[in-house]
Coordinates of C-alpha atoms in Angstrom, one line a residue:
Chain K
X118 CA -46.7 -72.8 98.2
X119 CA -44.2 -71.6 98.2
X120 CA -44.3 -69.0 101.2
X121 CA -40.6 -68.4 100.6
X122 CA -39.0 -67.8 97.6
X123 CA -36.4 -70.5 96.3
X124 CA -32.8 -69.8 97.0
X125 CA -30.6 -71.3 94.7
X126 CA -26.8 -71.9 94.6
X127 CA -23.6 -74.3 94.9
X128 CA -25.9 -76.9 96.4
X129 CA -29.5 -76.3 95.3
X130 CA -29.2 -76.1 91.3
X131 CA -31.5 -73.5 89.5
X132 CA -34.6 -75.2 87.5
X133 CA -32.3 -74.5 84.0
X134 CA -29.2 -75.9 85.6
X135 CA -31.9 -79.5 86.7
X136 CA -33.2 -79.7 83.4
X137 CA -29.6 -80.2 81.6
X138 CA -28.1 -82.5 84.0
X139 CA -28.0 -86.0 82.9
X140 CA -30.5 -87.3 85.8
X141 CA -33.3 -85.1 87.1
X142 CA -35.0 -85.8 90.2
X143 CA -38.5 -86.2 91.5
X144 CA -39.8 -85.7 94.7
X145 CA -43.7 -85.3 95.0
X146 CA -46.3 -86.3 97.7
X147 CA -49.6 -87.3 98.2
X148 CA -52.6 -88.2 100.8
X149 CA -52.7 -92.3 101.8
X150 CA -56.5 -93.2 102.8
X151 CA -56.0 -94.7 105.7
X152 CA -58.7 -97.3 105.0
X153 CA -56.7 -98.5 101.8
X154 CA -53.2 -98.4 103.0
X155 CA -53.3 -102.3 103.0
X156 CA -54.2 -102.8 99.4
X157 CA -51.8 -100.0 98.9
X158 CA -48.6 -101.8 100.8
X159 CA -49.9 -105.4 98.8
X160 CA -49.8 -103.5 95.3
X161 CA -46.5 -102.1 95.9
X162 CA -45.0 -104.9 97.3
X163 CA -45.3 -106.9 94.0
X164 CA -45.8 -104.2 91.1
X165 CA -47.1 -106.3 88.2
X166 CA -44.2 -106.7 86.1
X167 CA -45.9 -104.9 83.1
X168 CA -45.7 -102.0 85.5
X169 CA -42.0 -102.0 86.2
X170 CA -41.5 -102.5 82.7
X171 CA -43.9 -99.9 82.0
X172 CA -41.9 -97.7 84.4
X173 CA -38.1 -98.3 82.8
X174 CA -39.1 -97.8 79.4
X175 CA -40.5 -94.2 80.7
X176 CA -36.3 -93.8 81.4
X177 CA -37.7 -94.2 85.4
X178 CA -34.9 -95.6 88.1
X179 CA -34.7 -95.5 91.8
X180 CA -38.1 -95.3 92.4
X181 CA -39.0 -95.0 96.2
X182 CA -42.2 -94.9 97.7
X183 CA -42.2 -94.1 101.7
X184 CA -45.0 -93.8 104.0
X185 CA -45.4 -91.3 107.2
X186 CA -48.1 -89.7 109.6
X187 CA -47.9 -86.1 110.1
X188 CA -50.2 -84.5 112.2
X189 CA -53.0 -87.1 111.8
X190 CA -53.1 -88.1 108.8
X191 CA -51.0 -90.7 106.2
X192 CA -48.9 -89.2 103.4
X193 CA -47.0 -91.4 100.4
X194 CA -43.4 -89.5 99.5
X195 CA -42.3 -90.7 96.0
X196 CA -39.0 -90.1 94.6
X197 CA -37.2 -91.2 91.5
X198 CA -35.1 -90.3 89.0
X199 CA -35.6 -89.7 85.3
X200 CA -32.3 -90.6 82.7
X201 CA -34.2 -89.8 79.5
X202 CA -33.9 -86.6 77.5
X203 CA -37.5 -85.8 77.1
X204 CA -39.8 -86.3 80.0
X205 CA -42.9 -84.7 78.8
X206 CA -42.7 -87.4 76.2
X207 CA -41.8 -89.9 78.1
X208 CA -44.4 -89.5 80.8
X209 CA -47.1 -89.3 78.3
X210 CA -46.5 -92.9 77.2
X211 CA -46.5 -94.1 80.5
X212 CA -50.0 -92.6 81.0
X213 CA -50.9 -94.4 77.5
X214 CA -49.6 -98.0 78.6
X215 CA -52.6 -99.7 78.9
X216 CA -52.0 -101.7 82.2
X217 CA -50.8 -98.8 84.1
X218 CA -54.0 -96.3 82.7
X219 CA -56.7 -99.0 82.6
X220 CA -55.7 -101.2 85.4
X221 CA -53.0 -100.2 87.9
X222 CA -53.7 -96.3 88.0
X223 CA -57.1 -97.0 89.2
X224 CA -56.5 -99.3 92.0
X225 CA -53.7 -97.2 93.1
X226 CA -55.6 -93.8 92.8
X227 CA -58.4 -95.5 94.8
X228 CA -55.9 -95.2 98.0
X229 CA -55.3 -92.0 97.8
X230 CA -56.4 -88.3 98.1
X231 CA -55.2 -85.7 95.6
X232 CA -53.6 -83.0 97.5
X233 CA -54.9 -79.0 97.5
X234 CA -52.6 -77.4 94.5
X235 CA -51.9 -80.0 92.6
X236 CA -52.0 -79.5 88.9
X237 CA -55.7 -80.9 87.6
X238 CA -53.4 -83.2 85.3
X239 CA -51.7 -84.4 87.8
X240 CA -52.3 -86.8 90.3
X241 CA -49.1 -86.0 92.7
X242 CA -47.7 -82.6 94.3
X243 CA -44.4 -82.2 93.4
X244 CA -42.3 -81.1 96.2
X245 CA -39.8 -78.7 95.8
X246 CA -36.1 -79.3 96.3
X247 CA -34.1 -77.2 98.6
X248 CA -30.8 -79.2 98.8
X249 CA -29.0 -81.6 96.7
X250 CA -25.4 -82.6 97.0
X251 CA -24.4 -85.3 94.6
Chain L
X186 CA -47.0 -95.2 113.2
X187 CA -47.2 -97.8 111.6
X188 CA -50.8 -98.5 111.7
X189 CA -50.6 -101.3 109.1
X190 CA -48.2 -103.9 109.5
X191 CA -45.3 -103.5 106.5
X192 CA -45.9 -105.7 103.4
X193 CA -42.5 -106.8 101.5
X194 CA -42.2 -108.1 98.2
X195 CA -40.2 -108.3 95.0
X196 CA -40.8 -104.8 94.8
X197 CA -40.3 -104.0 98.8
X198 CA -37.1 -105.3 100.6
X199 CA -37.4 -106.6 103.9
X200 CA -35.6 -104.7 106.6
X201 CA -33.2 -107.4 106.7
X202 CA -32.6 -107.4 102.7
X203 CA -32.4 -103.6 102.5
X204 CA -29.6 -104.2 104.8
X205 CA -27.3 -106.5 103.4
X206 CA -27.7 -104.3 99.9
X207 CA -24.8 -102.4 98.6
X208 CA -26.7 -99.3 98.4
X209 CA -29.1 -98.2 101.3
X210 CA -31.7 -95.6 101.0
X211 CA -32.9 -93.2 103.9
X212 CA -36.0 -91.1 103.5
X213 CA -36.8 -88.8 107.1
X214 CA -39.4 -85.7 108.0
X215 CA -38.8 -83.2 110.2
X216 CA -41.2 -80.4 110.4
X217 CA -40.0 -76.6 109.7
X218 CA -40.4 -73.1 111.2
X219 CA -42.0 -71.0 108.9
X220 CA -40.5 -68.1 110.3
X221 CA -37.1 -69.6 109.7
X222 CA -37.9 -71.0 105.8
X223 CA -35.7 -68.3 104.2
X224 CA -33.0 -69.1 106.8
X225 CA -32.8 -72.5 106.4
X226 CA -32.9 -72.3 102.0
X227 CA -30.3 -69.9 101.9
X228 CA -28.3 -72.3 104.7
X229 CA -29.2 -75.1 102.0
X230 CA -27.8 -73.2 99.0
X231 CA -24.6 -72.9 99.9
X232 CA -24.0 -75.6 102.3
X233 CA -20.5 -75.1 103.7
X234 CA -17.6 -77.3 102.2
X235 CA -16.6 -78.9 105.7
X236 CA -20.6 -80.0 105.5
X237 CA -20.1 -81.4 102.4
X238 CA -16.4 -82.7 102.9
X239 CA -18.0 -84.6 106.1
X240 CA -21.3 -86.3 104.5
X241 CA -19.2 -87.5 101.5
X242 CA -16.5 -89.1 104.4
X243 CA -19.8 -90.5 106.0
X244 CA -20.3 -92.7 102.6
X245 CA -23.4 -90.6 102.2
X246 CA -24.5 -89.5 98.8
X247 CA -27.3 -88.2 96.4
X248 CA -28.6 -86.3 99.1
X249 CA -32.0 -84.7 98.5
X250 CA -34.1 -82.2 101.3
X251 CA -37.5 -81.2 99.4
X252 CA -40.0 -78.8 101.2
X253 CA -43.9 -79.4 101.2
X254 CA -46.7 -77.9 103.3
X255 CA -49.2 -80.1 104.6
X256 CA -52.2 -79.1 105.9
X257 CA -50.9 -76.1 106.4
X258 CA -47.7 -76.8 108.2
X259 CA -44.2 -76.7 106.6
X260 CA -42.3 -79.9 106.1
X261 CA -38.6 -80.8 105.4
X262 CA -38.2 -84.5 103.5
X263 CA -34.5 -85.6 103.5
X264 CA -33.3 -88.7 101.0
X265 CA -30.1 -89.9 100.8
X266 CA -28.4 -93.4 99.9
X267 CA -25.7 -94.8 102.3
X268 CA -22.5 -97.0 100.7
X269 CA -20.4 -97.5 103.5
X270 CA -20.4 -100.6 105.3
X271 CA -21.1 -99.4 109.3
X272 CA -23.9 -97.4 108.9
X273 CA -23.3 -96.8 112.9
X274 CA -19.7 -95.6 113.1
X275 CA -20.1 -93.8 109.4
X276 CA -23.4 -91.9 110.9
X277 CA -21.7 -91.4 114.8
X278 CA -18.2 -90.2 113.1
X279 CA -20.3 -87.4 111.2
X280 CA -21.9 -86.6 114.1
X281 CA -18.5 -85.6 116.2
X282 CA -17.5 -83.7 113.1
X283 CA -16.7 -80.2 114.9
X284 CA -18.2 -77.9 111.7
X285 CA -21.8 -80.1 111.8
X286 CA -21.7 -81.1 116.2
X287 CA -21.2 -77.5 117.1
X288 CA -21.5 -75.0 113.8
X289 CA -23.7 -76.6 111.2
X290 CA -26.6 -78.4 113.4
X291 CA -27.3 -75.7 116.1
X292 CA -28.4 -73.1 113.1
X293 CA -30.7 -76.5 111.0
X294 CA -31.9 -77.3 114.5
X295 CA -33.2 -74.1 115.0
X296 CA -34.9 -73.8 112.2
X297 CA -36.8 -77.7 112.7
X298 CA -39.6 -78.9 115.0
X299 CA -38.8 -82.6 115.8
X300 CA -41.8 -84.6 115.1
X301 CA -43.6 -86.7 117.8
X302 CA -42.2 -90.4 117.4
X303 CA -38.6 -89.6 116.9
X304 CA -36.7 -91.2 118.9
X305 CA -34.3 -89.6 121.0
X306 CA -30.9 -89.9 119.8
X307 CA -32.3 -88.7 115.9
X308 CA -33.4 -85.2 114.7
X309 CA -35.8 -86.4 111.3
X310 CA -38.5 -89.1 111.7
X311 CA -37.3 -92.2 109.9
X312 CA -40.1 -93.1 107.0
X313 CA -41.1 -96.3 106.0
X314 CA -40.5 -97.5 102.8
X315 CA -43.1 -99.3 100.6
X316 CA -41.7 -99.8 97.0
X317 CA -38.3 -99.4 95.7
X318 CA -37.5 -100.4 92.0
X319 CA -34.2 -99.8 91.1

């Protein structure tokens, strides 16, 4: 991935031009065991409020988590948007808040299988954007 | 689809909810013809300004389409918010816009496999949402 090489212009902004504007988006996916989707749709239904808070101090908004079946098998789509200035940073605390690394991460990775290609620091595939009109 | 019942909570919106927000949020899959990838990026680049003119009189906004493979298949995953109040005559008005009805969707189509499930009035396969934090 990708087979096609990105095309970028009025309405598909470059990786440089993403990175400057105010908000950056993320779209990224992920395998659902089917077994766990339960737990998974309890979890997300009520995120522990140490989570969310976890989640907005990480300068995290609109954070959407969909479910779908393609071909077979259950995927989770997660999108949000990031406000802050410096992500790297900002993700690294999230990953350091104690609730989310110690508690929530491992229930949550329990439902789910890490996709081929994704980064081995990563536990989701990041999609890549072909469209975005404001 | 679904195989689990939907679970909503403070951190999932009931259909009913979701509905009566100010902002609604619409995440969709449609499958995509390898063969016609390049095609429908460079489409996506550039999308026309009658395109654009029409989504934006549609109250649609913050309109994202990300590409994945999956198991060796090629995905499309839309996500837009609506703000209009008549989701129905906002979404049916786009759809007799003469640019999208008879220019713009015959080349996306061609480029999309519809997925099993959709129904028969849509193009993209509605997913279900399982968290949303603002």
């Amino acid at each position: 991935m990708p087979q096609v090489t990105p095309i970028y212009g009025p309405t598909n902004p470059t990786p440089t031009q993403a990175a400057k504007a105010s908000v950056k988006y993320y779209g990224s996916v992920i395998e659902l065991k089917p077994e766990m989707e339960e737990k998974y749709r309890k979890l997300h239904s009520e995120v522990w409020p140490e989570v969310t808070a976890a989640i907005a101090k990480a300068h995290i908004r609109n954070y959407h988590i969909f479910v779908a079946e393609l071909a077979g098998k259950r995927y989770l789509f997660s999108f949000f948007e990031y406000t802050g200035t410096d992500s790297e940073a900002d993700f690294a605390g999230m990953a350091k808040d104690p609730t989310i690394r110690d508690k929530w991460w491992p229930l949550t990775d329990a439902c789910q299988i890490r996709l081929p290609g994704t980064p081995t620091n990563q536990q989701w595939l990041a999609m890549e954007q072909v469209m975005h009109i404001d």
